[in-house]
mmCIF file of C-alpha atoms in Angstrom:
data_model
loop_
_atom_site.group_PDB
_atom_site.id
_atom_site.type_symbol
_atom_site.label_atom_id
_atom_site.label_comp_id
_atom_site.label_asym_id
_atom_site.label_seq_id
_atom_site.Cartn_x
_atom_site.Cartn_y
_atom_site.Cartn_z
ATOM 1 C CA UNK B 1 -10.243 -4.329 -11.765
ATOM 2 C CA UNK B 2 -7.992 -3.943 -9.143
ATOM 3 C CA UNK B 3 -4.758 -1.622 -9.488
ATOM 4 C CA UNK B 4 -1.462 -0.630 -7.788
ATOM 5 C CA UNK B 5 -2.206 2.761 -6.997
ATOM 6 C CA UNK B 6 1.054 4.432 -5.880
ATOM 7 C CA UNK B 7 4.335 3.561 -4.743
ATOM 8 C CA UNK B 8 5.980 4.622 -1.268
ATOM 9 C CA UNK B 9 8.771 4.083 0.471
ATOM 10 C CA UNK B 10 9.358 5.235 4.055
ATOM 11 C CA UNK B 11 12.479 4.183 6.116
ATOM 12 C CA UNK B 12 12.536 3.479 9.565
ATOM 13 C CA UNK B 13 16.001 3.584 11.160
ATOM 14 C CA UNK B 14 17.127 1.441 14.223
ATOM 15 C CA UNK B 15 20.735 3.269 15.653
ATOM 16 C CA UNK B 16 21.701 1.464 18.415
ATOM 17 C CA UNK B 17 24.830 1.871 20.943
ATOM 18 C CA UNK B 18 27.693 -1.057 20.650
ATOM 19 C CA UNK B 19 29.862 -1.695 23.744
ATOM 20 C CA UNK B 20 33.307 -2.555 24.381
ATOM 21 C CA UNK B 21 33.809 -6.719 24.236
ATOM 22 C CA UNK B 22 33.969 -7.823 27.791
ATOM 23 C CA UNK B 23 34.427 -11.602 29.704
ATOM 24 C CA UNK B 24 30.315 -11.409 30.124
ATOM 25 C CA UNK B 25 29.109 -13.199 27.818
ATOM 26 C CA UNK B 26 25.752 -10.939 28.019
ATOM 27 C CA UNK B 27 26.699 -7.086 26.023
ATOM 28 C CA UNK B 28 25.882 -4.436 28.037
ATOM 29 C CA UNK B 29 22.920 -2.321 27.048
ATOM 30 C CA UNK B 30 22.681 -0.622 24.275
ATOM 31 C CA UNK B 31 20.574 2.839 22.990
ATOM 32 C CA UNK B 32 17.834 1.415 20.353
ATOM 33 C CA UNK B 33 16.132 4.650 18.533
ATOM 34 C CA UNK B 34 13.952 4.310 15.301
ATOM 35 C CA UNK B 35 13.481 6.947 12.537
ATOM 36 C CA UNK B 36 10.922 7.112 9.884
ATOM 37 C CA UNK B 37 11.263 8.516 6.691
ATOM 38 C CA UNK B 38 9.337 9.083 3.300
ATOM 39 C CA UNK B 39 9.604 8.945 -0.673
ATOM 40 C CA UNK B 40 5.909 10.229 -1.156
ATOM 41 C CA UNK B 41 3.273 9.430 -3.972
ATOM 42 C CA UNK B 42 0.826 10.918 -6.142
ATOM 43 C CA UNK B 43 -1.660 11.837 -3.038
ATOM 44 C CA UNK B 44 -2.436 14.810 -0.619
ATOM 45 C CA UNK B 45 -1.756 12.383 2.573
ATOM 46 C CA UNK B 46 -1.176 8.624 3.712
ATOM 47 C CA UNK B 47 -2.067 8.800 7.208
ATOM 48 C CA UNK B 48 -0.744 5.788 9.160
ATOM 49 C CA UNK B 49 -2.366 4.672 12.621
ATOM 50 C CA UNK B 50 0.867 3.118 14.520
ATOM 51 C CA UNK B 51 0.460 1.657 17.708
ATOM 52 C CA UNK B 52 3.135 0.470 19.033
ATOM 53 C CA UNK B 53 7.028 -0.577 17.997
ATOM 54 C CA UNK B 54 8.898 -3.534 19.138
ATOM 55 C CA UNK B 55 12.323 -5.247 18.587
ATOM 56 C CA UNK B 56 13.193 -8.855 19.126
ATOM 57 C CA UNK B 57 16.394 -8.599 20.887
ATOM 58 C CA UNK B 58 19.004 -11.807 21.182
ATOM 59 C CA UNK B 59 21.535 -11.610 24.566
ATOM 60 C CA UNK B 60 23.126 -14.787 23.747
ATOM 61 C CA UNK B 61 25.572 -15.351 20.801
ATOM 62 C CA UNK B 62 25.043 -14.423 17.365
ATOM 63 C CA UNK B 63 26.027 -17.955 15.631
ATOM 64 C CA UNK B 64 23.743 -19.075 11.962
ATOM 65 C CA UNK B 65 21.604 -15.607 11.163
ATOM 66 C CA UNK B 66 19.826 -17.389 8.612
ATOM 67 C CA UNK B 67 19.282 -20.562 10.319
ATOM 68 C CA UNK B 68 18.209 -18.152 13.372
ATOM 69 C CA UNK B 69 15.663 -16.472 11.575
ATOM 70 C CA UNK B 70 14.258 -19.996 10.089
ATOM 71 C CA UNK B 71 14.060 -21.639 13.515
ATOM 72 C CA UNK B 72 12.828 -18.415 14.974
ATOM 73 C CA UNK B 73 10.099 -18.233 12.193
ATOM 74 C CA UNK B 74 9.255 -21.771 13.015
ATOM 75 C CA UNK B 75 9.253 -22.224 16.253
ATOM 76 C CA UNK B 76 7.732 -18.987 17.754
ATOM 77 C CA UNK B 77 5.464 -17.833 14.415
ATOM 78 C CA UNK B 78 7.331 -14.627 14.407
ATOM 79 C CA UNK B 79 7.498 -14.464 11.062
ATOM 80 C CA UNK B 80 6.807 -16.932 7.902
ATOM 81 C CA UNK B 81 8.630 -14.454 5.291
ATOM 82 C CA UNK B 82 11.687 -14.616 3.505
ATOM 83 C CA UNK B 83 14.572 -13.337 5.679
ATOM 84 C CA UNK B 84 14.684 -9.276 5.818
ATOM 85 C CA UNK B 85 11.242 -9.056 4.359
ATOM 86 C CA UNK B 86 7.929 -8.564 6.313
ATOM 87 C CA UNK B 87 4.833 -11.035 6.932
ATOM 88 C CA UNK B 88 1.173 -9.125 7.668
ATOM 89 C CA UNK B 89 0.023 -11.377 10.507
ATOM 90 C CA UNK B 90 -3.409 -9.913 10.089
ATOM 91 C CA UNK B 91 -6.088 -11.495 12.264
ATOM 92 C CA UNK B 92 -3.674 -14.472 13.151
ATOM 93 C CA UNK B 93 -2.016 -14.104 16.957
ATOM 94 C CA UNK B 94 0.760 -12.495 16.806
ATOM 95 C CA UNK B 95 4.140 -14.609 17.973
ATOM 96 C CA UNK B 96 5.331 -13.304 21.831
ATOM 97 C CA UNK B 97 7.625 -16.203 21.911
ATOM 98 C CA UNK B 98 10.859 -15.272 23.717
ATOM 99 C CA UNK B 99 12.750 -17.806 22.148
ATOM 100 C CA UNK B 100 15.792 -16.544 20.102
ATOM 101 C CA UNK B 101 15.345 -13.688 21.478
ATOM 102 C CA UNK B 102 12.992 -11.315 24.023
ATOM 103 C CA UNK B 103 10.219 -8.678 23.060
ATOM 104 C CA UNK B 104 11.107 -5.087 24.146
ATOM 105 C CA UNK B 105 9.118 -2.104 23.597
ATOM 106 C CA UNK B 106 10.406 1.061 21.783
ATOM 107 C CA UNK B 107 9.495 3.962 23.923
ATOM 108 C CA UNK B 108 7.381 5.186 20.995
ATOM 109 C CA UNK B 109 4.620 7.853 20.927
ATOM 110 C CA UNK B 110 1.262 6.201 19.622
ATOM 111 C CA UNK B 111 -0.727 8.069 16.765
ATOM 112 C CA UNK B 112 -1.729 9.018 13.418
ATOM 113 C CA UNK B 113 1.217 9.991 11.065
ATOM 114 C CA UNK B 114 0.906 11.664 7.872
ATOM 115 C CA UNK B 115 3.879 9.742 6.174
ATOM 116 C CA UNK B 116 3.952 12.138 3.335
ATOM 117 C CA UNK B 117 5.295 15.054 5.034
ATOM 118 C CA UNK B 118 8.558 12.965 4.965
ATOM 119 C CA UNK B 119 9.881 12.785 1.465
ATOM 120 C CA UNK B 120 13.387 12.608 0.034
ATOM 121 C CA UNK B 121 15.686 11.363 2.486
ATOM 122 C CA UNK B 122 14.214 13.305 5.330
ATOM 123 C CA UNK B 123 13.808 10.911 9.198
ATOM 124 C CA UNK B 124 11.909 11.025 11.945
ATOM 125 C CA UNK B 125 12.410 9.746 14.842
ATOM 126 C CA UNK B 126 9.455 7.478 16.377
ATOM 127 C CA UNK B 127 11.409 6.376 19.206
ATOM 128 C CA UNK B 128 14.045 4.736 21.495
ATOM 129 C CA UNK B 129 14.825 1.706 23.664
ATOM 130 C CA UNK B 130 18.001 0.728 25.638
ATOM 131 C CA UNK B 131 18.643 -3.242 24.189
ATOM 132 C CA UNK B 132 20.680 -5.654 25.716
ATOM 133 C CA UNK B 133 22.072 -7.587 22.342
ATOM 134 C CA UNK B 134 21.539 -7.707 18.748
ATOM 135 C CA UNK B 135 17.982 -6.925 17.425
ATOM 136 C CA UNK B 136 16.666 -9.788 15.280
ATOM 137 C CA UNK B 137 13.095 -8.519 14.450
ATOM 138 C CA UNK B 138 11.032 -5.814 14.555
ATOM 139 C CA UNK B 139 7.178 -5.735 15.061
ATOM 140 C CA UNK B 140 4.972 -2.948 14.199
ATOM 141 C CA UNK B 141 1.430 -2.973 15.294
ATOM 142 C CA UNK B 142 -1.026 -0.936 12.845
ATOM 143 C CA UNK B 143 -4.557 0.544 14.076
ATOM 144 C CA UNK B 144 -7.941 1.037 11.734
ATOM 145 C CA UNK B 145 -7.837 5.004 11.971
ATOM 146 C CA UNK B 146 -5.455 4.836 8.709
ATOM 147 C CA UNK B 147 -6.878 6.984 5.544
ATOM 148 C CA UNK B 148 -5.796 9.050 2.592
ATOM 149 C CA UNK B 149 -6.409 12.245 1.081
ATOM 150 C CA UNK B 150 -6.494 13.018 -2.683
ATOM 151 C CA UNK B 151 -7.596 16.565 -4.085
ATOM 152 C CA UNK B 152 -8.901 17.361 -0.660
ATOM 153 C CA UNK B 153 -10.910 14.461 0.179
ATOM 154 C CA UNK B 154 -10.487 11.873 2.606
ATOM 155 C CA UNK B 155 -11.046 8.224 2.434
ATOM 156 C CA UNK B 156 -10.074 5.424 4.352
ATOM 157 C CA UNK B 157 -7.070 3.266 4.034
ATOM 158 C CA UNK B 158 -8.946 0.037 4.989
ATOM 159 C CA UNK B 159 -6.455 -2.628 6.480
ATOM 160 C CA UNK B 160 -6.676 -5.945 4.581
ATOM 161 C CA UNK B 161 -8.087 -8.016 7.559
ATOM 162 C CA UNK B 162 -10.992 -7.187 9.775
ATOM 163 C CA UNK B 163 -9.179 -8.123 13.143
ATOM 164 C CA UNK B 164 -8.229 -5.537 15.455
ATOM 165 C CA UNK B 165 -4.460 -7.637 15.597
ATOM 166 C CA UNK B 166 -2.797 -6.014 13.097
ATOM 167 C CA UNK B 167 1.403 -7.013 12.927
ATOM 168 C CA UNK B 168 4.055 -6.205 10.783
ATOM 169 C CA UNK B 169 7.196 -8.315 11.161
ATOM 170 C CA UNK B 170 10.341 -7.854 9.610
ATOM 171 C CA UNK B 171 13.528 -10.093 10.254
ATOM 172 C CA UNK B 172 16.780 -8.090 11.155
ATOM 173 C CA UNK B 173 19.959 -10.145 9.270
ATOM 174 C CA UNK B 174 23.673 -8.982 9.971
ATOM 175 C CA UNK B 175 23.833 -7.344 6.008
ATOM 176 C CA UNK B 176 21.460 -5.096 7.264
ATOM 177 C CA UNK B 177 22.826 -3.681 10.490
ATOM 178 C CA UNK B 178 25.061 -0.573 9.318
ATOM 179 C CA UNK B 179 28.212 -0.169 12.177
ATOM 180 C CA UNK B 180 28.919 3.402 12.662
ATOM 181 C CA UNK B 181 32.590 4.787 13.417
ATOM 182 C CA UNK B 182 31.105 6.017 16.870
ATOM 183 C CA UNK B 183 30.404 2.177 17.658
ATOM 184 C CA UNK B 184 26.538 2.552 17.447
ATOM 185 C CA UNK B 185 24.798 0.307 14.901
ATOM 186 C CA UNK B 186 21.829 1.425 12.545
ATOM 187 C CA UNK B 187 18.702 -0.409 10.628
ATOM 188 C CA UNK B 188 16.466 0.370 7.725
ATOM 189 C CA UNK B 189 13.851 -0.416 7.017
ATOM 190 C CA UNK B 190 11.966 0.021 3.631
ATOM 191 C CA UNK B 191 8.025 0.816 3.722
ATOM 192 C CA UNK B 192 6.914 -0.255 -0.380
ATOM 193 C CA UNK B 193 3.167 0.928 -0.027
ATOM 194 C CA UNK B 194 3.265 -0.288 -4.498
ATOM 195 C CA UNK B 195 2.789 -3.401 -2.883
ATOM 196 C CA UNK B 196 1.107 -2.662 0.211
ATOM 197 C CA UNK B 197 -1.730 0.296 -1.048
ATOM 198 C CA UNK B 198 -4.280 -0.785 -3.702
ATOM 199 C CA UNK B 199 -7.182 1.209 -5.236
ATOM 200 C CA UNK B 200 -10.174 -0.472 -6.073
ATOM 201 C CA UNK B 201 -13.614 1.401 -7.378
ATOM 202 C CA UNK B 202 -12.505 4.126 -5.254
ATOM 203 C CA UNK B 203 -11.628 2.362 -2.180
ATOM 204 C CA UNK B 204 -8.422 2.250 -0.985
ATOM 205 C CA UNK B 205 -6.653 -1.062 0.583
ATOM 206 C CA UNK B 206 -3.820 -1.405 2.982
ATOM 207 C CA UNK B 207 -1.690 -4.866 3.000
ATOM 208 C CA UNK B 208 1.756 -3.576 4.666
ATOM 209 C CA UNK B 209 5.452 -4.585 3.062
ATOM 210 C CA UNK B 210 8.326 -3.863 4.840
ATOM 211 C CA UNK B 211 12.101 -4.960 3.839
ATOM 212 C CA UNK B 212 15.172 -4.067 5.551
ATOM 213 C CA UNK B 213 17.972 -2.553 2.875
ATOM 214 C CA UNK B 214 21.080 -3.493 2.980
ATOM 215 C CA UNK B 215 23.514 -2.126 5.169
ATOM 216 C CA UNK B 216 25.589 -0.229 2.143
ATOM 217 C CA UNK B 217 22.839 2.636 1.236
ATOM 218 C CA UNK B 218 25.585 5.519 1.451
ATOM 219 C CA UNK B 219 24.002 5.324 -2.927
ATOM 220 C CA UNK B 220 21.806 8.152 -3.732
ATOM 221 C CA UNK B 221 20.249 8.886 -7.092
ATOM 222 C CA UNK B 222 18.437 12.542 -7.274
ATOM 223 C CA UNK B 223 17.151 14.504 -10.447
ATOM 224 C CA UNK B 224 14.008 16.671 -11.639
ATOM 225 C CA UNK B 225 11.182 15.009 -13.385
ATOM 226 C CA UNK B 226 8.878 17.388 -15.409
ATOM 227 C CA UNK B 227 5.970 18.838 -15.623
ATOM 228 C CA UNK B 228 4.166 18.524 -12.423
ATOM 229 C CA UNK B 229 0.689 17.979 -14.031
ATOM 230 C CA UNK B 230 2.368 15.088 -15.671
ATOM 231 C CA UNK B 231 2.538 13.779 -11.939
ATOM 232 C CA UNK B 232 5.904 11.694 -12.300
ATOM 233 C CA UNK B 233 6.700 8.908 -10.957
ATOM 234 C CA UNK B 234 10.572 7.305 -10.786
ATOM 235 C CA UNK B 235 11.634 3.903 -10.796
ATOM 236 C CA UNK B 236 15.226 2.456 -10.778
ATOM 237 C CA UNK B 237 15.283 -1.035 -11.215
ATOM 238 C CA UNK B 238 17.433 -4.047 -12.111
ATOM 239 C CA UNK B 239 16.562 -8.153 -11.663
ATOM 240 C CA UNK B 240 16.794 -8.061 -8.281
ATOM 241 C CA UNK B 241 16.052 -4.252 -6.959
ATOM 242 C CA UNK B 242 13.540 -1.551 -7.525
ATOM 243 C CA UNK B 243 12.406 1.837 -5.482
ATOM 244 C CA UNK B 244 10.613 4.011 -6.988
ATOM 245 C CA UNK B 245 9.445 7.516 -5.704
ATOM 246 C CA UNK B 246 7.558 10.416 -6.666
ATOM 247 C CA UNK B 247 9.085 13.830 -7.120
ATOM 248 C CA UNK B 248 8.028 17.299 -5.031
ATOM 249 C CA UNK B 249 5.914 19.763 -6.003
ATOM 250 C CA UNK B 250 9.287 21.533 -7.621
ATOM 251 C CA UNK B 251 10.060 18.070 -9.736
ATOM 252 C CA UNK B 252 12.916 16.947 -7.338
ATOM 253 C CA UNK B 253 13.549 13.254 -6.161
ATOM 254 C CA UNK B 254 15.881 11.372 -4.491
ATOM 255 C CA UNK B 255 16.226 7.796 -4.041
ATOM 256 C CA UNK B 256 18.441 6.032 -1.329
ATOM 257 C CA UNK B 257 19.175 2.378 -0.351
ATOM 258 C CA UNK B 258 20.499 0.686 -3.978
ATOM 259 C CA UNK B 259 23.594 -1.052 -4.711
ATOM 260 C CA UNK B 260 26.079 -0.019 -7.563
ATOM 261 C CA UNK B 261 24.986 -1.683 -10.721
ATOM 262 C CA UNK B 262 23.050 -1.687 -13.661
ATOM 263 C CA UNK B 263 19.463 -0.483 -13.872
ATOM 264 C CA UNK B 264 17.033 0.807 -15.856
ATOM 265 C CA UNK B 265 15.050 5.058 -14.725
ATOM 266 C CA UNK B 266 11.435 4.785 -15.630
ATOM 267 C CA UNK B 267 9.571 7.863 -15.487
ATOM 268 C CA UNK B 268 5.798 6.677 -15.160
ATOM 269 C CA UNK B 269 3.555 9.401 -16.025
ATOM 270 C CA UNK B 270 0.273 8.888 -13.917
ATOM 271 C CA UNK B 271 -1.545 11.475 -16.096
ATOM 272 C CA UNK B 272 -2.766 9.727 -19.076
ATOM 273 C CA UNK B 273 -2.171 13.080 -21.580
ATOM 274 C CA UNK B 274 1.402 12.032 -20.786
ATOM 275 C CA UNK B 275 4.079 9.173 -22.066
ATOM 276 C CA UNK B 276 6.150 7.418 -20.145
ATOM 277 C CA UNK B 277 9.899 7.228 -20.843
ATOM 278 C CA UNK B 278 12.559 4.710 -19.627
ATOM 279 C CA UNK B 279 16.381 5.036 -19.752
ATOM 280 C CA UNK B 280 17.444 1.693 -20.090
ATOM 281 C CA UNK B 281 21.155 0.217 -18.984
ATOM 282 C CA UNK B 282 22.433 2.939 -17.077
ATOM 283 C CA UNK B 283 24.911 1.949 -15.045
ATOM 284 C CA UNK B 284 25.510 3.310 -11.459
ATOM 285 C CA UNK B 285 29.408 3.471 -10.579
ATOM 286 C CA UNK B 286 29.316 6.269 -7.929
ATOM 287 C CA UNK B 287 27.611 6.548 -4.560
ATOM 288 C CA UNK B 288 26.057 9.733 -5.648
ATOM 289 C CA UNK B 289 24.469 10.023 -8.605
ATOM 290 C CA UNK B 290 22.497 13.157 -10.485
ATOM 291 C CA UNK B 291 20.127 12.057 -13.108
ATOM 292 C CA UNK B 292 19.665 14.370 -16.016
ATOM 293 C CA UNK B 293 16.673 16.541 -16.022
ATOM 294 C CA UNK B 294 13.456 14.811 -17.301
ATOM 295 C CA UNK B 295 10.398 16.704 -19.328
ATOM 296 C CA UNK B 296 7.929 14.254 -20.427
ATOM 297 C CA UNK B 297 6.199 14.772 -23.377
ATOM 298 C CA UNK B 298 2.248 14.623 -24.126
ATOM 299 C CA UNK B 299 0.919 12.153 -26.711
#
């Protein structure tokens, strides 16, 4: 039977340059770079063959976001998802229409990253691009040299379609651009490898999912979760959030990227010796929240 094996979160960040408001009705460029960051899970490595990133870039006015990203999605097969989330085009062609918008490369250093040396609010940057208006998607293309390693051993991280034309597209909405007080404007993206990285017999299965979180993340939630054999894993969730992450090797965690509210900790223990315990109806108030210290207990 086929299980989730682990959940992950990595955030790519998109910090671009904003320019004064001018009588040309085209903006002046701007400085595109993307960052990539980690909340690990319960394995030695994820190791990620990225090929290339691009942004969909729009020089002409902003007007309906949401009807944008539906014509966009129909017209030029960019995308199929729901708005901020990502579609796995797989074997199918990927979409180079122009319409809505024009394909520009980040300048963006091909390879095979080990996403789980960045964990708990740690970024990296992957790369940079001068863009001439507001980005409305963003297209990652994947290799097949992606694997895993767990108690030393390697396996492979098999992608979920044979074809060599492997996208990831994720729309770009205005809730999710962050302005910053130097003028320059930021994206992030979430990387949920729960739902993209099963385990099946022993083999391991890659399906990508990407969302973009909204544009308020200044909310952190950190704690300890104990004992490390217990091998932890946190989720905060609600009705309509959820990350979850997996704590160091010194039982710390921090999550990033929820709104204030009401949500539920789960502390899932992945060793079976071990129960799991869930604070229920805890309510979030602050932008900065410390959890209490965690010990699970064995059955």
């Amino acid at each position: 039977m086929q299980k989730l094996f682990f959940l992950f979160t990595a955030v790519m960040l998109l910090s671009l340059m904003s320019c004064k408001k001018s009588d040309d009705p085209k903006p002046a460029p701007h400085l595109l770079s993307v960052y990539l960051s980690d909340n690990p899970a319960d394995l030695d490595e994820v190791r990620i063959d990225i090929h290339s990133v691009e942004v969909k870039i729009d020089e002409g006015n902003s007007g309906d976001e949401q009807m944008i990203a539906r014509l966009d999605d129909n017209r030029s097969n960019d995308s199929l998802g729901a708005p901020g989330l990502t579609l796995w085009h797989g074997g199918i062609p990927a979409g180079d229409s122009n319409e809505y918008g024009k394909w520009m490369a980040l300048d963006f250093t091909p390879g095979v990253y080990d996403i789980l040396k960045l964990r708990n609010g740690i970024d990296m940057l992957l790369g940079s691009v001068e863009t001439p208006g507001t980005v409305r998607k963003i297209r990652v293309a994947l290799g097949n040299n992606n694997s895993v390693v767990k108690e030393g051993t390697q396996y492979p991280l098999s992608l979920s379609d044979d074809s060599t034309n492997h996208h990831i597209y994720i729309d770009v909405l205005k809730e999710s651009r962050i302005i910053n007080g130097d003028g320059s404007v930021a994206v992030y993206l979430d990387f949920d490898l729960g739902r993209s990285v099963t385990e099946n017999e022993g083999s391991y299965l890659l399906f990508p999912y990407l969302r973009t979180l909204p544009a308020d993340r200044s909310l952190e939630i950190e704690g300890y979760a104990f004992p490390a054999e217990a091998a932890v894993m946190v989720s905060v969730y609600n009705n309509t959030d959820t990350a979850t992450v997996l704590p160091g090797d010194d039982g710390y965690f921090k999550i990033r990227g929820l709104e204030l509210g009401r949500y539920n900790v789960k502390y899932h223990a992945g060793n079976s010796a071990y129960k799991d315990t869930t604070i229920q109806n805890f309510d979030i108030t602050i932008n900065k929240v410390v959890l209490p210290e965690m010990t699970l207990s064995k059955h």
